[in-house]
Short mmCIF file of C-alpha atoms in Angstrom, two decimals:
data_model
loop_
_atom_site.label_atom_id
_atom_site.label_comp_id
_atom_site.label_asym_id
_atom_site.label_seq_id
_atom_site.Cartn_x
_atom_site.Cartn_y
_atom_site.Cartn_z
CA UNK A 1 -47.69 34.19 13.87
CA UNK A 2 -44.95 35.73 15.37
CA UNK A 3 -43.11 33.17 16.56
CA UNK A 4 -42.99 31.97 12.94
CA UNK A 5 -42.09 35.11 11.69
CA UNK A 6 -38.84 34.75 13.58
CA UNK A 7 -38.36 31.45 13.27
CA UNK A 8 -38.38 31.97 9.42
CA UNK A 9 -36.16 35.48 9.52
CA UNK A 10 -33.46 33.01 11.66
CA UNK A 11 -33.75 30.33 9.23
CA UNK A 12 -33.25 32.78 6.23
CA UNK A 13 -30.53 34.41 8.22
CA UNK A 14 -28.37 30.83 8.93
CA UNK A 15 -28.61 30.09 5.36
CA UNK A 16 -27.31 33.73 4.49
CA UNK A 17 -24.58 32.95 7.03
CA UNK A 18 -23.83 29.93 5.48
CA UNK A 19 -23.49 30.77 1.85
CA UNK A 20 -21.74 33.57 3.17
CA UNK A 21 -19.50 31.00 5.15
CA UNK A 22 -18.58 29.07 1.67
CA UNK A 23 -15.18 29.92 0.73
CA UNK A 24 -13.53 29.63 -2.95
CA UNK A 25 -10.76 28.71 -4.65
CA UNK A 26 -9.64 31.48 -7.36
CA UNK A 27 -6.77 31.48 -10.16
CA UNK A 28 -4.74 32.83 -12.95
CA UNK A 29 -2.82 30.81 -14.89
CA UNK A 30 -0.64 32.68 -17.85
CA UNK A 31 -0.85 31.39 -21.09
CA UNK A 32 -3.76 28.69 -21.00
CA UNK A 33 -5.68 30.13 -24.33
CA UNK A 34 -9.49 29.65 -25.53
CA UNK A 35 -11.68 27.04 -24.69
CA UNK A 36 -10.32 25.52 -21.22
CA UNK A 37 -12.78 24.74 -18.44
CA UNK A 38 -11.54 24.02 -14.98
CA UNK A 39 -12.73 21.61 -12.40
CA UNK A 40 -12.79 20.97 -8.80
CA UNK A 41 -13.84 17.70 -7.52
CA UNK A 42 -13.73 15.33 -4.50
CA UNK A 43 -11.90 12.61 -5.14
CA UNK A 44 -11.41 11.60 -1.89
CA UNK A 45 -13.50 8.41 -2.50
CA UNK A 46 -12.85 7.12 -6.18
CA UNK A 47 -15.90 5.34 -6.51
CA UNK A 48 -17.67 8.40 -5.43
CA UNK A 49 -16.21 11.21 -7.06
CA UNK A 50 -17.69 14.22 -7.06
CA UNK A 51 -17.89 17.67 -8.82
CA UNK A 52 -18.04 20.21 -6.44
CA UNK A 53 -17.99 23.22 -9.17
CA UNK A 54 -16.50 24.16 -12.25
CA UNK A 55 -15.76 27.55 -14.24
CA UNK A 56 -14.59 28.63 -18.40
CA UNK A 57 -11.07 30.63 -17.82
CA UNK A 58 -11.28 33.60 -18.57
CA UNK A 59 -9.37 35.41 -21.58
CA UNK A 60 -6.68 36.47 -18.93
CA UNK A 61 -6.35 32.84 -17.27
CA UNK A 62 -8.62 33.53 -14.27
CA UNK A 63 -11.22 31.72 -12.71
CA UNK A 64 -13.29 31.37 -9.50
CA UNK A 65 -14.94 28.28 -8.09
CA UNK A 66 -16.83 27.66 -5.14
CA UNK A 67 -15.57 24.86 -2.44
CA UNK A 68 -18.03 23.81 -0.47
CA UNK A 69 -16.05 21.35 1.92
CA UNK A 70 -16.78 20.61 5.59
CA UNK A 71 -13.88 18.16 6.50
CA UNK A 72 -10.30 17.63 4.89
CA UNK A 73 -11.00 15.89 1.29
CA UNK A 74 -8.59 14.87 -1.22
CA UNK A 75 -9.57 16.86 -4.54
CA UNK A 76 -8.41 17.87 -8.02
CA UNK A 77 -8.68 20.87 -9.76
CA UNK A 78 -8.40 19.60 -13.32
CA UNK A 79 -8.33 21.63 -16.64
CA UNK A 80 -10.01 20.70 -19.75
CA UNK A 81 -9.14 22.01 -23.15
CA UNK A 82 -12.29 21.80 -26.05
CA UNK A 83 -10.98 20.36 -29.08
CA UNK A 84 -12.94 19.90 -32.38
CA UNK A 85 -15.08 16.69 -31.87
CA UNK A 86 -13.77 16.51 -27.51
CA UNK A 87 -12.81 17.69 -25.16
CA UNK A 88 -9.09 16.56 -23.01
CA UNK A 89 -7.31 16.95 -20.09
CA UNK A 90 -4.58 18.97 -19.74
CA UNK A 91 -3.47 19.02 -16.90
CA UNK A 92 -4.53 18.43 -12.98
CA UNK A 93 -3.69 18.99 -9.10
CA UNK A 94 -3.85 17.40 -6.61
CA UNK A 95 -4.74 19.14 -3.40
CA UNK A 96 -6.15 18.09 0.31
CA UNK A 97 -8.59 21.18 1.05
CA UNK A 98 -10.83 21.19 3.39
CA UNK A 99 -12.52 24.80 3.09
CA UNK A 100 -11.80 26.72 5.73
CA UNK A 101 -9.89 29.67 3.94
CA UNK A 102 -9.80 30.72 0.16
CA UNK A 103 -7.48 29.46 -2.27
CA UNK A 104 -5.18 31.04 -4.49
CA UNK A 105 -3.38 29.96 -6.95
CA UNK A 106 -0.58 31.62 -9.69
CA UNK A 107 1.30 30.67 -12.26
CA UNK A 108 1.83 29.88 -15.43
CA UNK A 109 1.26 27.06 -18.10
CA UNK A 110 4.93 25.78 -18.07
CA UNK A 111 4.54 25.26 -13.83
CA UNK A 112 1.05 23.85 -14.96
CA UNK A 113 2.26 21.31 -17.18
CA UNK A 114 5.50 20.62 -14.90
CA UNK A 115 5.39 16.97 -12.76
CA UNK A 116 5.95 18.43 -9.71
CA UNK A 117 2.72 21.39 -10.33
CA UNK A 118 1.68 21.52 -7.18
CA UNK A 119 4.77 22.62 -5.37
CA UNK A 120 6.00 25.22 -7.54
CA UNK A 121 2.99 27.12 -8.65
CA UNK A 122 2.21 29.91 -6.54
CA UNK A 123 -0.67 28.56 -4.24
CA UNK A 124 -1.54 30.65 -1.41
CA UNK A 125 -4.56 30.06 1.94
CA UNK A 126 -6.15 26.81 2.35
CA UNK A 127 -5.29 26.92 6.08
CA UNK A 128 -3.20 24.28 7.55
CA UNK A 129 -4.59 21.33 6.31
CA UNK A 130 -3.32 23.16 2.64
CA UNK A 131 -0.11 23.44 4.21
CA UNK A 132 0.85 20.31 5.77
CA UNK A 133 -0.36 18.77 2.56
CA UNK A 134 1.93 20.94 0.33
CA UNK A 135 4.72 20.58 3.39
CA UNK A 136 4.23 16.51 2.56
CA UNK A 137 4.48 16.98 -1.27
CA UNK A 138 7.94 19.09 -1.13
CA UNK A 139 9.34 16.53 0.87
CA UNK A 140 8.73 13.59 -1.75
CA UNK A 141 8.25 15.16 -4.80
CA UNK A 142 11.81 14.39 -5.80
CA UNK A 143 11.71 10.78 -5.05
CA UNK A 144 8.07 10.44 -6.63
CA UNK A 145 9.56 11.48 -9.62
CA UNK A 146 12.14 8.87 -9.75
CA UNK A 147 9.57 6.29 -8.82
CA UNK A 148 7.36 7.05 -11.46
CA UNK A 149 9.77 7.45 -13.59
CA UNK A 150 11.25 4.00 -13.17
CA UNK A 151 7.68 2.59 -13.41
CA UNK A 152 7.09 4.06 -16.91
CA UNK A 153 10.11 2.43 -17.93
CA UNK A 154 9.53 -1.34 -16.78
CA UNK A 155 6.25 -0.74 -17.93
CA UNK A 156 7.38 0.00 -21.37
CA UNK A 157 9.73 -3.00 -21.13
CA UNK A 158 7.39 -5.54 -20.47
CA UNK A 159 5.19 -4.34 -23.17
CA UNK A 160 7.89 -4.10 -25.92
CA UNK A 161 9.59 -8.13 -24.40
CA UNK A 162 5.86 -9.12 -24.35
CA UNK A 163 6.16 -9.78 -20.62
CA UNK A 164 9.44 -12.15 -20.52
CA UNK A 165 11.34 -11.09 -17.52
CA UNK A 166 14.52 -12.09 -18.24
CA UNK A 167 14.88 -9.02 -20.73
CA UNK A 168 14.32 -6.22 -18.69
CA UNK A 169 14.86 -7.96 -14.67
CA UNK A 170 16.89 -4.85 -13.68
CA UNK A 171 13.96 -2.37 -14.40
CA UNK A 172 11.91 -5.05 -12.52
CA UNK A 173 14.34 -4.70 -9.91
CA UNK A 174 14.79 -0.26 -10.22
CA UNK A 175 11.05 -0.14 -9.94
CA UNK A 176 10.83 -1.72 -6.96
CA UNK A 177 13.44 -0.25 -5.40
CA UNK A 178 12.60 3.27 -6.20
CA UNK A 179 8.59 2.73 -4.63
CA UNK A 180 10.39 1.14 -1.70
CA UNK A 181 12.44 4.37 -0.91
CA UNK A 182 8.89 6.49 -1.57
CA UNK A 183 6.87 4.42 1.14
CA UNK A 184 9.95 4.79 3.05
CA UNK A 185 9.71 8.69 2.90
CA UNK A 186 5.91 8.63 3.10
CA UNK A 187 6.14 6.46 6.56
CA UNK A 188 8.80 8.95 8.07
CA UNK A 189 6.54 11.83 6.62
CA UNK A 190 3.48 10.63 8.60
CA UNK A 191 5.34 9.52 11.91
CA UNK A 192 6.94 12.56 12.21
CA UNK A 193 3.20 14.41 11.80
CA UNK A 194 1.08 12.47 12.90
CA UNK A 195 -1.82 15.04 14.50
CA UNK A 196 -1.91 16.56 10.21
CA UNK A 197 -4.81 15.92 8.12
CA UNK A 198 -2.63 14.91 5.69
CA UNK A 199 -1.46 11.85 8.01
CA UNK A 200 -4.82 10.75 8.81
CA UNK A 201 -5.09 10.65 4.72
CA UNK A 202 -2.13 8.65 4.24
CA UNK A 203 -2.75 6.05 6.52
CA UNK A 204 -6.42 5.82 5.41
CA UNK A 205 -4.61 5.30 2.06
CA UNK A 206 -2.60 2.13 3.18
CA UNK A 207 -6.15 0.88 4.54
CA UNK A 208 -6.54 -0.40 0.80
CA UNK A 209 -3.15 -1.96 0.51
CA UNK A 210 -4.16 -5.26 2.15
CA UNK A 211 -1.33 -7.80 3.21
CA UNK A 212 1.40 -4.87 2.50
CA UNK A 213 2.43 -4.10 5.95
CA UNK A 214 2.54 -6.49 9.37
CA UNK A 215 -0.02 -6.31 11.81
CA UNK A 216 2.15 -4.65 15.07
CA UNK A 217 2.96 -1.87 12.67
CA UNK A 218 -0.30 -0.80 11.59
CA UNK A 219 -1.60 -1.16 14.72
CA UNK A 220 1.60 1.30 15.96
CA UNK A 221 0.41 3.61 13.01
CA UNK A 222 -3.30 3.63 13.72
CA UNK A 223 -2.63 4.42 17.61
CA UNK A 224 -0.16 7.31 16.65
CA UNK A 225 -2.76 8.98 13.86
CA UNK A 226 -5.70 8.39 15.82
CA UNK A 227 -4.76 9.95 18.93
CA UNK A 228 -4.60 13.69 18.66
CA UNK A 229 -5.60 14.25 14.43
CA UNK A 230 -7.41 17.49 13.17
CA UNK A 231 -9.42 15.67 10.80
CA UNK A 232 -11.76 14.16 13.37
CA UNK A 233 -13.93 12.32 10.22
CA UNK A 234 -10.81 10.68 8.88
CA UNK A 235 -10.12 9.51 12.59
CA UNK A 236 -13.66 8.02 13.24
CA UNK A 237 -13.20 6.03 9.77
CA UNK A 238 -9.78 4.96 10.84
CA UNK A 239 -11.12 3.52 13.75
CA UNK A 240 -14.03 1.92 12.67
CA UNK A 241 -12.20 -0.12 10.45
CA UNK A 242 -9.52 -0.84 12.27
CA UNK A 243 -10.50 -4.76 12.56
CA UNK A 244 -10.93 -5.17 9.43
CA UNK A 245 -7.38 -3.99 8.19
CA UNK A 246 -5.82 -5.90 11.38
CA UNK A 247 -7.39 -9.30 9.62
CA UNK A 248 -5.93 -8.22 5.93
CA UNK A 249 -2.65 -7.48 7.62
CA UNK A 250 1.18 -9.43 7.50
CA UNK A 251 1.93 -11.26 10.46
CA UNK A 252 -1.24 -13.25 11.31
CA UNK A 253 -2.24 -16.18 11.23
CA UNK A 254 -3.35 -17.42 8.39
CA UNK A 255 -7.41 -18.20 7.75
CA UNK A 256 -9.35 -21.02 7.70
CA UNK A 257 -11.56 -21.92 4.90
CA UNK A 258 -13.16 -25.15 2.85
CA UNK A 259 -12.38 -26.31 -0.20
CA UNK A 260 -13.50 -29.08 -2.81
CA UNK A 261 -11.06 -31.93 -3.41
CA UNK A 262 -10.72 -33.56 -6.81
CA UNK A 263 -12.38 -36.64 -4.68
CA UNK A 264 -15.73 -34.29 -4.55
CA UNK A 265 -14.94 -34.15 -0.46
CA UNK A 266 -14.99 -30.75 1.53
CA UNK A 267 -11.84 -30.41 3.36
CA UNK A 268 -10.25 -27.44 6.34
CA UNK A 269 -7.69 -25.95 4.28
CA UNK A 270 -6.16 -25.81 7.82
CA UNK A 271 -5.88 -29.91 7.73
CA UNK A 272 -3.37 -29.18 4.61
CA UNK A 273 -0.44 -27.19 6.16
CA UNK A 274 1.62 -29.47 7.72
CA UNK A 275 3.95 -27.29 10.93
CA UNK A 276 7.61 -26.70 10.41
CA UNK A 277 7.32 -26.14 6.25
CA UNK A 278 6.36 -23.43 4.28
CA UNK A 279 2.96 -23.39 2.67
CA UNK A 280 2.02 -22.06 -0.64
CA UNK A 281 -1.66 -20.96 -1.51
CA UNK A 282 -1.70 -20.66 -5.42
CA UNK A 283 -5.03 -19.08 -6.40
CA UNK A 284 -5.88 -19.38 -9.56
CA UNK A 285 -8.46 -20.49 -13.08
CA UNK A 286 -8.14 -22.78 -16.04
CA UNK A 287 -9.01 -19.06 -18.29
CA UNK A 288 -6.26 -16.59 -16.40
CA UNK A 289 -3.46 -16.77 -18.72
CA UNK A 290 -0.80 -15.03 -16.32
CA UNK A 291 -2.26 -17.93 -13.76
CA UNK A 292 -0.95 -20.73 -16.19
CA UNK A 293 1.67 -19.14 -17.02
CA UNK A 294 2.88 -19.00 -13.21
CA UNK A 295 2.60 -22.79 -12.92
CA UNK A 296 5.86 -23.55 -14.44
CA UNK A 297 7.83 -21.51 -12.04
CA UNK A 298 6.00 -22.61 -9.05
CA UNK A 299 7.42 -26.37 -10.21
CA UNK A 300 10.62 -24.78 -10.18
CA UNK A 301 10.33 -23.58 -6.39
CA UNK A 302 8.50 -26.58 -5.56
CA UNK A 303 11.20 -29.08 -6.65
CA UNK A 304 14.10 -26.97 -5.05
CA UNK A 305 12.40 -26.38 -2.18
CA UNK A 306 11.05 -30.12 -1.83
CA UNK A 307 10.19 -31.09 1.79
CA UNK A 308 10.15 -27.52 3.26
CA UNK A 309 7.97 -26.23 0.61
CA UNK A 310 4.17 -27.19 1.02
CA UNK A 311 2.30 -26.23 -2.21
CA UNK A 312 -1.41 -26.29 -2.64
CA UNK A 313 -3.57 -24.41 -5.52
CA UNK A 314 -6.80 -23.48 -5.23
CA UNK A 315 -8.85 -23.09 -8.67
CA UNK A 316 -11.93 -20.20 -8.46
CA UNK A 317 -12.89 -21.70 -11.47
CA UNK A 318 -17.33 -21.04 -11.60
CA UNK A 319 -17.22 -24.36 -13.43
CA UNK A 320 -15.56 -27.43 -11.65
CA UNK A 321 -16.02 -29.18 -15.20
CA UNK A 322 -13.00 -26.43 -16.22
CA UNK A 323 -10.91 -26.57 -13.38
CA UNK A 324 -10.80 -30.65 -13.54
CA UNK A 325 -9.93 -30.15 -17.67
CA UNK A 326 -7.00 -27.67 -17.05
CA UNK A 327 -5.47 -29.05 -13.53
CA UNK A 328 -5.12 -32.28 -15.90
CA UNK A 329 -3.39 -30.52 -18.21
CA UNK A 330 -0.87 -28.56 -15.85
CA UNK A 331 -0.19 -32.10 -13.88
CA UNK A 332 0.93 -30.21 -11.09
CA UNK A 333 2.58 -33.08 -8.40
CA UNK A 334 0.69 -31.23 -5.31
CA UNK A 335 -2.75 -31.08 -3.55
CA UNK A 336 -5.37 -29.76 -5.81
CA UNK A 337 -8.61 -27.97 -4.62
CA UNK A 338 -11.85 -25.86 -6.21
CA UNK A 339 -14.07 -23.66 -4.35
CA UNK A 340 -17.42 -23.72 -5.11
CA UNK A 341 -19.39 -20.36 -4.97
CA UNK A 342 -20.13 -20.39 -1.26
CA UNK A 343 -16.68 -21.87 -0.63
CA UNK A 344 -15.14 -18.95 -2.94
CA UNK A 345 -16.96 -16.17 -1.06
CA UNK A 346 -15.17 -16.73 2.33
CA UNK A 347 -12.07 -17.42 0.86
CA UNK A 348 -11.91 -14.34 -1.10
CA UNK A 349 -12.88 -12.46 1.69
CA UNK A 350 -10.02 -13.85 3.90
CA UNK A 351 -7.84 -13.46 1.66
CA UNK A 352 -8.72 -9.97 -0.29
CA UNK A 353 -9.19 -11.72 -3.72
CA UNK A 354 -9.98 -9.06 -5.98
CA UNK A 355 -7.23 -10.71 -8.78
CA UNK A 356 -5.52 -13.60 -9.79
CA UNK A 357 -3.11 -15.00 -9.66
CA UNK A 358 -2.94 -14.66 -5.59
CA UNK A 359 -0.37 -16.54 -3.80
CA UNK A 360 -0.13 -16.18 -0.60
CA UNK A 361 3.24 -17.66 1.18
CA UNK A 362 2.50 -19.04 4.80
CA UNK A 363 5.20 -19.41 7.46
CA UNK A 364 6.08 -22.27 9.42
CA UNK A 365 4.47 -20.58 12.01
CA UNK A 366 1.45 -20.86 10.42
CA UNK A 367 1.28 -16.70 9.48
CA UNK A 368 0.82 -14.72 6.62
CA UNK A 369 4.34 -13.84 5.42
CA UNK A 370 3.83 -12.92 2.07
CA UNK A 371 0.84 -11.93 -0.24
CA UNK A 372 2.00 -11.40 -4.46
CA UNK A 373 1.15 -12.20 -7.85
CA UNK A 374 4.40 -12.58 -9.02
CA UNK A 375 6.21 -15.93 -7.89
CA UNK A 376 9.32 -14.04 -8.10
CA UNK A 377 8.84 -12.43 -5.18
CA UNK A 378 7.78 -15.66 -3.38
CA UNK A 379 11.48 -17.58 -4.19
CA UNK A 380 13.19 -14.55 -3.14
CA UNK A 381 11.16 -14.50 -0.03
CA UNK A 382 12.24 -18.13 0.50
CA UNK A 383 15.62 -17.51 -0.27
CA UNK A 384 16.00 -15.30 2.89
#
């Protein structure tokens, strides 16, 4: 009985300890009004996200939530404004916490409402992994701007041209030069601190971006993060699928896989790319519109690239009945193929089909050079 006793007195007292443990993340924001509730979730998983706690501001712009992290997660503390029929967002951060300290944060709603919020409100503890995260967002917070900025814009463009490139190439162009100069700054951000939670997070990011980046240098990335990082459950993920990312990388070779012919007869895509030439995998369905659309220019590269260019699309039509009706109707002068639902599943697999159209430009080394939707980028890569 008494051995219970104190079992149940040290139970009582870890959980005391514990909530005692929890820290919190407080505010005061000048200005916000009536009616605003504010958030903090875990976003670190965006399929998963999570609401850790949330709070009404108080007349004077204060509030006080609980955080009840164990491990460096990626979370925002968003603020809601009630309206008459619902409730909107007005405004969010975006902050790696991980718990160990209390947060503070000061400021007002024109910092609130500002783009670059999270480095020039007042936000105070967090610990280091706070820090290094804020550290990180000083550095590019200029240069985010300008990328956004110029992605607005050629988004705008290609709504109000309906999507014809020809009227608004040099946003095309701006955008993706302003991104390039971001992952630029993000890459010399992470190398340079590589033991930071806010590293590990980073290159856990790029983890999604398959065929983006060539094997040997997320290989040289995964070593450098791995070795010596603070956020230990970051590492183990990074680690564990490591494979994985090396197979969805640039630089390998490229993967085997069967396919339908319009004979009916199951062929090695492998028996189809001849050495010495270029191959083109053009992924596609008689319903995707931007697909079809496509087509034309990849008769374009095809004819002025004719005898080092190798082109062969791939329909992921479910009905072969539809891809036979529409590949008649495009009369495309190269090898034609369907996968059938088995057949699709290891292709889009190998290949990270999640959209379409997917073309994926092949070297004549036989490796993964080159992974777009937009056959733009495939002539200029065969221009080089």
């Amino acid at each position: 009985m008494i051995k219970q006793t104190i079992s149940l007195f040290a139970l009582l007292l870890l959980l005391s300890l514990s909530a005692q443990a929890q820290h919190k993340f407080s505010g005061q924001i000048n200005g916000l009004g009536q009616d605003v509730t504010v958030f903090l979730s875990n976003v670190d998983n965006l399929n998963k996200a999570e609401t850790l706690d949330s709070a009404k501001v108080a007349a004077d712009g204060s509030f006080s939530l609980a955080m009840p992290l164990q491990k460096p997660r990626m979370c925002n503390v968003t603020f809601w404004k009630a309206g008459k029929t619902r409730s909107y967002k007005i405004s969010s951060l975006s902050l790696l916490l991980d718990g160990s300290e209390d947060v503070s944060l000061k400021g007002d709603t024109a910092q609130l409402f500002s783009t670059d919020r999270e480095t020039i409100l007042g936000i105070n503890g967090g610990g280091k992994t706070l820090a290094d995260w804020l550290d990180y967002k000083r550095y590019i917070q200029k240069q985010q701007d300008v990328a956004d900025d110029a992605s607005y814009r050629e988004a705008y463009a290609y709504i109000a041209n309906s999507g014809d490139k020809s009227k608004y190439r040099d946003l095309i162009v701006a955008k993706e030069r302003e991104a390039a100069r971001l992952d630029s700054m993000q890459t010399v951000w992470m190398e340079g601190h590589s033991t930071t939670a806010t590293a590990a997070y980073l290159l856990g990011k790029r983890y999604y971006q398959s065929f983006t980046y060539p094997k040997d240098v997320m290989a040289k990335w995964i070593d450098e993060v791995t070795a010596n990082n603070v956020d230990t459950a970051r590492v183990s993920f990074l680690k564990r699928n490591r494979d994985i990312v090396m197979g969805l990388s640039l630089d390998i070779p490229f993967i085997d896989f069967s396919a339908t012919t319009k004979a009916g007869k199951v062929v090695k895509f492998s028996s189809l790319v001849p050495k010495g030439k270029y191959t083109l995998i053009d992924f596609w369905a008689s319903w995707c519109g931007p697909c079809r659309a496509a087509i034309p220019h990849v008769k374009q590269m095809y004819t002025a690239q004719k005898g080092r260019l190798n082109v062969v699309s791939i329909s992921v039509d479910q009905r072969e009945a539809d891809w036979r009706k529409a590949e008649k109707q495009e009369a495309m002068p190269w090898t034609q193929l369907w996968l059938n639902k088995e057949q699709l599943n290891k292709a889009a697999l190998a290949y990270d089909i999640q959209s379409i159209p997917r073309l994926v430009l092949i070297n004549p080394e036989g490796k993964i050079q080159l992974v777009s939707f937009d056959p733009d980028k495939i002539e200029a890569a065969l221009k080089k």
